[in-house]
PDB file of C-alpha atoms in Angstrom:
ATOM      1  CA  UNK A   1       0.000   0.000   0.000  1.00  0.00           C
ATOM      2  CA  UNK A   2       1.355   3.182  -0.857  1.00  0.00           C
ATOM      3  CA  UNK A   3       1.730   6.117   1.723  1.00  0.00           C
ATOM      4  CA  UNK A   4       0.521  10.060   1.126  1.00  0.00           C
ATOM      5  CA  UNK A   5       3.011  12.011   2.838  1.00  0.00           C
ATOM      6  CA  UNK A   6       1.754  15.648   3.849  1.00  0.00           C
ATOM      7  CA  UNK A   7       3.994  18.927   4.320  1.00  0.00           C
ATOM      8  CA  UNK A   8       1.471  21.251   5.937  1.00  0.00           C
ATOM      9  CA  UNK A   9       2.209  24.848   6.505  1.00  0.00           C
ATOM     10  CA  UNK A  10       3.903  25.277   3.774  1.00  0.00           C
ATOM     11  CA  UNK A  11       4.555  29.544   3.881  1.00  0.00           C
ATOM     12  CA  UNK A  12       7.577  30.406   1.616  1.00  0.00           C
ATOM     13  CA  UNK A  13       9.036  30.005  -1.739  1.00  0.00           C
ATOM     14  CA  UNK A  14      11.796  28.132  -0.118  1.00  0.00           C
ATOM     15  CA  UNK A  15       9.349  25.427   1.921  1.00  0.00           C
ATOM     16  CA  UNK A  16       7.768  24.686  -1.126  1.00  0.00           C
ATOM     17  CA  UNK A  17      11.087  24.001  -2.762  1.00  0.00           C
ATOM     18  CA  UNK A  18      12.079  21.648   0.160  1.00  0.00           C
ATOM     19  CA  UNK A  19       8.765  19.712   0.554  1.00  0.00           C
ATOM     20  CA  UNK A  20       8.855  18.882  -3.700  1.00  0.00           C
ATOM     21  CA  UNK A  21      12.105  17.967  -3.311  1.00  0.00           C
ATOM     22  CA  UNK A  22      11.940  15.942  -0.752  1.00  0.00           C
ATOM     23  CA  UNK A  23       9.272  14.237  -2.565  1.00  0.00           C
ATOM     24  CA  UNK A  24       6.398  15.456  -0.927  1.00  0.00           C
ATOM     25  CA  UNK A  25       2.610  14.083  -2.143  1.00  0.00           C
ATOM     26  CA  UNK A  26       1.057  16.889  -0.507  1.00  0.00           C
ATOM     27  CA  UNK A  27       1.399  20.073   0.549  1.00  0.00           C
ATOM     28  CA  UNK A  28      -0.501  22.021   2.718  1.00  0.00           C
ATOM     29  CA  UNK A  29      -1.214  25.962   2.747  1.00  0.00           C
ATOM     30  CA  UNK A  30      -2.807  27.180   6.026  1.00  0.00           C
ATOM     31  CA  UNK A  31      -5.727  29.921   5.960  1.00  0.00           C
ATOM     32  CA  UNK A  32      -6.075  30.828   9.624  1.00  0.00           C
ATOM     33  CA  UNK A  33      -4.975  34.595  10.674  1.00  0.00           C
ATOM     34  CA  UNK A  34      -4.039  32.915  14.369  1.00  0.00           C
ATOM     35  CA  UNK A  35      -1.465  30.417  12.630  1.00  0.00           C
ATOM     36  CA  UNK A  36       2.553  31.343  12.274  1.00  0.00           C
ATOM     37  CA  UNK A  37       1.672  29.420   9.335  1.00  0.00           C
ATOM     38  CA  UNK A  38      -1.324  31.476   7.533  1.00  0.00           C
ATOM     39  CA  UNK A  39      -1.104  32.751   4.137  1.00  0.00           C
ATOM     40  CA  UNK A  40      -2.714  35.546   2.757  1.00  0.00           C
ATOM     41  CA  UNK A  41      -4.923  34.802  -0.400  1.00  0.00           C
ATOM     42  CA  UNK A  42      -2.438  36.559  -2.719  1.00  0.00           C
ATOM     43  CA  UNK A  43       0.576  34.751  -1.489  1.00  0.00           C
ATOM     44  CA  UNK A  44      -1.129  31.566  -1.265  1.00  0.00           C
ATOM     45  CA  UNK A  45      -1.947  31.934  -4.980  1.00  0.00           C
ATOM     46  CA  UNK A  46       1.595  32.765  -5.907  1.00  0.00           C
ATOM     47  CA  UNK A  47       3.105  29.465  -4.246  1.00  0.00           C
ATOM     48  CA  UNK A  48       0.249  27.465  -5.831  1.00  0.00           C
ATOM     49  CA  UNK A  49       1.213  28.219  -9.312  1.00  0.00           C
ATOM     50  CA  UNK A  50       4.493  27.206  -8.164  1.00  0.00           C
ATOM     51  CA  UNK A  51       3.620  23.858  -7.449  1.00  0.00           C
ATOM     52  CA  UNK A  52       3.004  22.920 -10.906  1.00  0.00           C
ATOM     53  CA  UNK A  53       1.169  19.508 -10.573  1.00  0.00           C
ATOM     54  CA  UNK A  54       4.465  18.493  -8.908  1.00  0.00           C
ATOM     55  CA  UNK A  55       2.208  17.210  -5.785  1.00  0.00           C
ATOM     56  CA  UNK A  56      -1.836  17.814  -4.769  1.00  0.00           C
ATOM     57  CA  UNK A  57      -2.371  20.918  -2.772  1.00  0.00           C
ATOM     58  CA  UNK A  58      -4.756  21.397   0.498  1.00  0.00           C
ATOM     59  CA  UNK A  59      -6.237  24.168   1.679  1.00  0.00           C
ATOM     60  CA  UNK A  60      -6.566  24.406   5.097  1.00  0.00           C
ATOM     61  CA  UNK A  61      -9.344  26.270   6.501  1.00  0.00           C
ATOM     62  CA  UNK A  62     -10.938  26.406   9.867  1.00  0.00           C
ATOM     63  CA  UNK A  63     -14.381  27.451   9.914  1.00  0.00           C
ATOM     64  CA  UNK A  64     -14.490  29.481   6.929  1.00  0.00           C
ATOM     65  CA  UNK A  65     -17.529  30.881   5.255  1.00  0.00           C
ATOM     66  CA  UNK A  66     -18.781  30.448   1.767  1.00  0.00           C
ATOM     67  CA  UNK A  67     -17.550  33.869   0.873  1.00  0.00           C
ATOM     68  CA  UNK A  68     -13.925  32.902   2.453  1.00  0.00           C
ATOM     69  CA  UNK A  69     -14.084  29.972   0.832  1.00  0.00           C
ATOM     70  CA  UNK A  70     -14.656  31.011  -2.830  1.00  0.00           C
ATOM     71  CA  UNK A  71     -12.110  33.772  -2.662  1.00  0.00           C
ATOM     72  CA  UNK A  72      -9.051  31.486  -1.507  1.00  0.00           C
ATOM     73  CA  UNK A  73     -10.218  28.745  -4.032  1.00  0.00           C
ATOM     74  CA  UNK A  74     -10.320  31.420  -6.686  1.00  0.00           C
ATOM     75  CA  UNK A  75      -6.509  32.377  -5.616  1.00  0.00           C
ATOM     76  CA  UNK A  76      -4.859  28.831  -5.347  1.00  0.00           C
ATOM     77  CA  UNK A  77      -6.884  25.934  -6.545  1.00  0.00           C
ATOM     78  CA  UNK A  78      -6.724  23.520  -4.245  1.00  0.00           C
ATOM     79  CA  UNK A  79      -7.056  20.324  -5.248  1.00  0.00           C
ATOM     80  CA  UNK A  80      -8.391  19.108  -1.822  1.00  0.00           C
ATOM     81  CA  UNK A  81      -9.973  21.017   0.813  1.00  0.00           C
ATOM     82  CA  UNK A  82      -8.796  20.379   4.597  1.00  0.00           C
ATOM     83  CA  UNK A  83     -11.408  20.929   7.146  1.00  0.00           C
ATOM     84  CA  UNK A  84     -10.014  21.779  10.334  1.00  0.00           C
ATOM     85  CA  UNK A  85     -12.500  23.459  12.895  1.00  0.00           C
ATOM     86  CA  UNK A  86     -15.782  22.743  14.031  1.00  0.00           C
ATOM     87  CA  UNK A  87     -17.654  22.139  10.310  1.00  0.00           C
ATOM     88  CA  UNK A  88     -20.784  19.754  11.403  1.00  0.00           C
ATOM     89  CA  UNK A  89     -20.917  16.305   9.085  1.00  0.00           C
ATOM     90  CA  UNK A  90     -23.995  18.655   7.457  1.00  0.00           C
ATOM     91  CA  UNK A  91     -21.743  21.462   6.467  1.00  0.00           C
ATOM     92  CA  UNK A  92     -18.921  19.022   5.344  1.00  0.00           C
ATOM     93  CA  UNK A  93     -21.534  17.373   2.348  1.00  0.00           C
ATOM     94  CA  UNK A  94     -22.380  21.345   2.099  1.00  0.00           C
ATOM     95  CA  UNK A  95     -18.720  22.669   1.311  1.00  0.00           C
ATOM     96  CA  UNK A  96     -18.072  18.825  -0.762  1.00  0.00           C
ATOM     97  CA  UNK A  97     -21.070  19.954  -3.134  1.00  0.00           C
ATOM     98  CA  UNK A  98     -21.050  23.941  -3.409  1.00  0.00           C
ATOM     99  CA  UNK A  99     -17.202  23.431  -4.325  1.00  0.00           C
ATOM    100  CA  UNK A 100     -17.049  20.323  -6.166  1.00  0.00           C
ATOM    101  CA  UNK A 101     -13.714  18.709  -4.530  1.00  0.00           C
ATOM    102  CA  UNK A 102     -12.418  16.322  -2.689  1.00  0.00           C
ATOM    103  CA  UNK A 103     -12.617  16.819   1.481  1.00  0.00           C
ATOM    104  CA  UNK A 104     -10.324  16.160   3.895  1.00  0.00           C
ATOM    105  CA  UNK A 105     -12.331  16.088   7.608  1.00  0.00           C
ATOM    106  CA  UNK A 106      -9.516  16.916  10.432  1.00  0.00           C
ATOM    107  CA  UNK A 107     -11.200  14.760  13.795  1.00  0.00           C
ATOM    108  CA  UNK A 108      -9.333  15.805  16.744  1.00  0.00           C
ATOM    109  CA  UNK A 109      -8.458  12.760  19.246  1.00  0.00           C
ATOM    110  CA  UNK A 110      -7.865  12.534  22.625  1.00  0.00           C
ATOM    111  CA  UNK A 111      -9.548   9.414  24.049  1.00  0.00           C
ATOM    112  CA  UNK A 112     -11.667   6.882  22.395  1.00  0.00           C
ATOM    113  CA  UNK A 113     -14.953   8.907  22.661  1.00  0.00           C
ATOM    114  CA  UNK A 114     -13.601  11.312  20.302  1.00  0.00           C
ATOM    115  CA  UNK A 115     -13.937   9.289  17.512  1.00  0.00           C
ATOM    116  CA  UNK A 116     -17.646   8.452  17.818  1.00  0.00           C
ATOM    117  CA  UNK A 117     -18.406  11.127  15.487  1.00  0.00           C
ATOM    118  CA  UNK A 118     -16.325   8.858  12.797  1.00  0.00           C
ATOM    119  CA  UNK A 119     -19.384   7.479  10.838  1.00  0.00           C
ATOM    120  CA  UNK A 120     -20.954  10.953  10.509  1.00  0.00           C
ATOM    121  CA  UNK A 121     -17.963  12.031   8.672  1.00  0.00           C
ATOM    122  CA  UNK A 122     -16.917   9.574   7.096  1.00  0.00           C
ATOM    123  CA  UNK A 123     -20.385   9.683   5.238  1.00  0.00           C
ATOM    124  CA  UNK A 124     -19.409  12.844   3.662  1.00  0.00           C
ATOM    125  CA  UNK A 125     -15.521  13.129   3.516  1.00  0.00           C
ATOM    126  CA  UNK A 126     -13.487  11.540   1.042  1.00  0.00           C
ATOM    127  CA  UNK A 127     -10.602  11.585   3.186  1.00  0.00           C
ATOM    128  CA  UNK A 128     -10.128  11.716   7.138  1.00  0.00           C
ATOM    129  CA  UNK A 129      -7.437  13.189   9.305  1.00  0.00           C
ATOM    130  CA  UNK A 130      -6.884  12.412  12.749  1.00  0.00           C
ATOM    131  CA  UNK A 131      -4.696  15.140  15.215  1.00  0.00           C
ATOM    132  CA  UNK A 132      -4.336  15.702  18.857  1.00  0.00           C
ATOM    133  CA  UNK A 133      -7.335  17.601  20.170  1.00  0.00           C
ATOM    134  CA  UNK A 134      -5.662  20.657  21.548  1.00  0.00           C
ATOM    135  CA  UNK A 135      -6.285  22.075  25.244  1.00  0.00           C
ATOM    136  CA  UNK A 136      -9.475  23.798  26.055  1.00  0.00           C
ATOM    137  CA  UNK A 137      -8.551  27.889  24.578  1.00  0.00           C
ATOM    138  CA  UNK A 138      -5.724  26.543  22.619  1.00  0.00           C
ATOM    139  CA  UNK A 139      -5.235  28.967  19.637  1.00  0.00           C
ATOM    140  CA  UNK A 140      -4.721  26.910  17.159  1.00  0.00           C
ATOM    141  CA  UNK A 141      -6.646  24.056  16.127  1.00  0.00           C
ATOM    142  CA  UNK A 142      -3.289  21.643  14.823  1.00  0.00           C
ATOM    143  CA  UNK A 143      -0.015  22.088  14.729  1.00  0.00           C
ATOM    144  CA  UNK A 144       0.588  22.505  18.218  1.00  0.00           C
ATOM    145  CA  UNK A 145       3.226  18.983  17.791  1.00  0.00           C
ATOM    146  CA  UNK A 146       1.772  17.080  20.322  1.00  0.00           C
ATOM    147  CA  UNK A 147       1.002  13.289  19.696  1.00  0.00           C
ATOM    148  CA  UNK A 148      -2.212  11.442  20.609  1.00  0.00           C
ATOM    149  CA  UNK A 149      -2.271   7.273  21.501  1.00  0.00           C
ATOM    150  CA  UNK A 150      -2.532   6.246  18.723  1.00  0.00           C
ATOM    151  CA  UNK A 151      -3.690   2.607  19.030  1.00  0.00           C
ATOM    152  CA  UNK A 152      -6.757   3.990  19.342  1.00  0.00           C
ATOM    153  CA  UNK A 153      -7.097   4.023  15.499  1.00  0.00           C
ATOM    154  CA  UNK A 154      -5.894   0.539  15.448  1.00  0.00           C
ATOM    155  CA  UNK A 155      -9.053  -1.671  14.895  1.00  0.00           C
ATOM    156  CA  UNK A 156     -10.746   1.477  13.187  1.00  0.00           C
ATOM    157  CA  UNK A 157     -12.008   1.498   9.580  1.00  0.00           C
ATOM    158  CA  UNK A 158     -14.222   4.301   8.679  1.00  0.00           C
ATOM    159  CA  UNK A 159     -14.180   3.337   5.130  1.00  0.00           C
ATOM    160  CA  UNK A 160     -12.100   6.115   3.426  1.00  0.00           C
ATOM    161  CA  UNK A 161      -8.622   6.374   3.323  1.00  0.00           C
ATOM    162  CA  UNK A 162      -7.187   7.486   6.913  1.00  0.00           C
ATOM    163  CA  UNK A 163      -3.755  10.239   7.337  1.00  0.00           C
ATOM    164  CA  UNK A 164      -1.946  10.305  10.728  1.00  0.00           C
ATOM    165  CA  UNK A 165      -0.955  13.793  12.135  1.00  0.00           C
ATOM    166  CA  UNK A 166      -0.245  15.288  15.937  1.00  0.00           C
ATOM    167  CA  UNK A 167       3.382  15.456  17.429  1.00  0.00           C
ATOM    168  CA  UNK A 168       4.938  13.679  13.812  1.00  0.00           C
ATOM    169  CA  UNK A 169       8.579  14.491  13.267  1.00  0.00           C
ATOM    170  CA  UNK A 170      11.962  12.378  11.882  1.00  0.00           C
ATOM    171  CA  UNK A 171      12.387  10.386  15.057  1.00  0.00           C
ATOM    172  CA  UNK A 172       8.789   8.972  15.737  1.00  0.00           C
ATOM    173  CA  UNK A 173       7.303   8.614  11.834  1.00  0.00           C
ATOM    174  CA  UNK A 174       8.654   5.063  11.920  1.00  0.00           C
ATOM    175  CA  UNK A 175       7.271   3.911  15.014  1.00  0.00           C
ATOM    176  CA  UNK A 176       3.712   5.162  14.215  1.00  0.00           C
ATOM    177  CA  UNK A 177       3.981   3.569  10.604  1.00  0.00           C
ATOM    178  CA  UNK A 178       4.758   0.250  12.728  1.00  0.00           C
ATOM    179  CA  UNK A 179       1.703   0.289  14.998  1.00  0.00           C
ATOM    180  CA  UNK A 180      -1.116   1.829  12.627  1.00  0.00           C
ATOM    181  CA  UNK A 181      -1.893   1.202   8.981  1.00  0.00           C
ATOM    182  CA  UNK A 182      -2.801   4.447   7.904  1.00  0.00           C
ATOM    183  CA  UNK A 183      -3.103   5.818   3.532  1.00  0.00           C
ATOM    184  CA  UNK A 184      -1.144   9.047   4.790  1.00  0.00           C
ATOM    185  CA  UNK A 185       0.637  10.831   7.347  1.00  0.00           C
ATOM    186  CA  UNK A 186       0.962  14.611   7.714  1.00  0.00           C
ATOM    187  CA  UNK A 187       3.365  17.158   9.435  1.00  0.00           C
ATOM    188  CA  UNK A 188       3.943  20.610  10.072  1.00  0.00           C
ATOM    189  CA  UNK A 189       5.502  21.904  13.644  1.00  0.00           C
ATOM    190  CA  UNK A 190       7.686  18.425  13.827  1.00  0.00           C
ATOM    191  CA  UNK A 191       9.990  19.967  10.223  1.00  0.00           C
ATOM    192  CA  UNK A 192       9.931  23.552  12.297  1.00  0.00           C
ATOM    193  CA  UNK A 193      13.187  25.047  13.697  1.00  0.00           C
ATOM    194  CA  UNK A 194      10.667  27.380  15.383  1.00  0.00           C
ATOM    195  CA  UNK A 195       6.958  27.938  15.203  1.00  0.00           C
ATOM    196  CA  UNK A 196       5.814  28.535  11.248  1.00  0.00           C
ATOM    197  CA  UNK A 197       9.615  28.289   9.932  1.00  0.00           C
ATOM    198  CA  UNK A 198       9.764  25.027   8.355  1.00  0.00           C
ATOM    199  CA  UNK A 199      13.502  23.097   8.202  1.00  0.00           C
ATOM    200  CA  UNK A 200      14.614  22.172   4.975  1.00  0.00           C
ATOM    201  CA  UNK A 201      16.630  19.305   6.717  1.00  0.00           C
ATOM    202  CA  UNK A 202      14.415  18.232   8.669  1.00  0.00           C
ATOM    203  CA  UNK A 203      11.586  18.173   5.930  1.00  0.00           C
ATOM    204  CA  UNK A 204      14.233  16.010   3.947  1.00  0.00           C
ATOM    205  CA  UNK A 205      14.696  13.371   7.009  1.00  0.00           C
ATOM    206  CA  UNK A 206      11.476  13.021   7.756  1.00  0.00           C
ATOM    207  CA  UNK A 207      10.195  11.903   4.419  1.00  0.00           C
ATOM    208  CA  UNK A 208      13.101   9.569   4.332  1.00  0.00           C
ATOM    209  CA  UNK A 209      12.329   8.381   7.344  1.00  0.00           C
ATOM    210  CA  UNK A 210       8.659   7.645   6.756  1.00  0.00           C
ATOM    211  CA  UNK A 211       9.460   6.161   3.130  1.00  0.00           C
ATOM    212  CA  UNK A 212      12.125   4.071   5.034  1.00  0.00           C
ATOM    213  CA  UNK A 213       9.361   2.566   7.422  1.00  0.00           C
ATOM    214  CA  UNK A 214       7.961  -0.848   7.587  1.00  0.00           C
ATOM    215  CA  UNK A 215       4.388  -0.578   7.766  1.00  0.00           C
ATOM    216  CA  UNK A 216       1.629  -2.003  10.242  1.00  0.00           C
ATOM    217  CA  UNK A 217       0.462  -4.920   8.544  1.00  0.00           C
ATOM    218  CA  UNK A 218       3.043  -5.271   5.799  1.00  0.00           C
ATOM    219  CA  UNK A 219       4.419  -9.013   5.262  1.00  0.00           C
TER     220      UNK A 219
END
């Protein structure tokens, strides 16, 4: 089974570089003023067209209106739209059909309760992400590099394709890879020499590093 492996956060000319280089399948641009990692629509548009169908490109959005919505898809064409706030499973299908592309549903995860809402959004996601659920008034929904258990996704099969984030970096990739089968795993503080700077090197190790991996279930 092949393995999606996410670069989210992506900010500057020079991340971009790094993540395609490093052989990145995704990478992620961040639309959330509270983030080190938010882009402007402008700016988000210019290191789109950079991309150049080298890997797919997420949006990530957290809460955003229709009106937000339209104007950042109008700057960088994502080809996959990251959920990462509150968005109901009935606003999910909403955003999926008003904007006719694929959705990734980030489910934040701290004990096994949290992912009773699975079904619901699995219903109308075509992709699910699963992150550490932050502290109550934490300003940011992700990226806050913190791992969850994560055998609790161990027996779990919502029926779409499943990427790992929360706390990932070059040391632990492998070890997750081990316990879980996931389709994809996804970073963004753990290739950070500080908050919203991403490292080219450690970009570079950690995709080695998860390529490198065995994988749960593999013979």
């Amino acid at each position: 089974m092949s393995l999606d492996i996410k670069i989210c956060g992506v900010n500057t000319p020079a991340a971009l570089e790094a993540a395609l280089a490093a052989g990145a399948d995704m990478v992620g641009f961040v639309s959330f003023p509270k983030s080190p990692r938010h882009l402007e629509p402008e700016a988000m548009g210019a290191l789109a067209r950079a991309v150049e169908g080298r890997a797919r490109m997420v949006l990530l959005t957290v809460d955003a209106s229709d009106a937000q919505l339209e104007t950042l898809i109008a700057a960088a064409g994502p080809d996959i739209l990251q959920l990462h706030g509150h968005e109901s499973p009935e606003r999910v299908a909403e955003i999926r059909a008003r904007f006719a592309r694929p959705v990734m549903k980030a489910i934040s995860v701290r004990t096994a309760q949290d992912l009773d809402v699975v079904p619901a959004y699995a219903a109308v996601s075509d992709l699910l992400l699963f992150d550490a659920k932050p502290d109550p008034g934490a300003l940011l929904p992700g990226g806050n590099g913190r791992p969850f258990d994560w055998d609790l996704l161990r027996s779990l099969d919502p029926g779409r394709p499943v990427m790992l984030s929360g706390g990932l970096d070059p040391d632990n990739v492998s070890q997750a890879l081990v316990r879980i089968r996931v389709d994809g795993i996804d970073v963004s503080s753990g290739v950070e020499s500080a908050p919203g700077v991403k490292s080219p090197e450690k970009i570079a190790a950690f995709v080695r590093a998860a390529r490198g991996a065995p994988r749960s279930g593999d013979a």
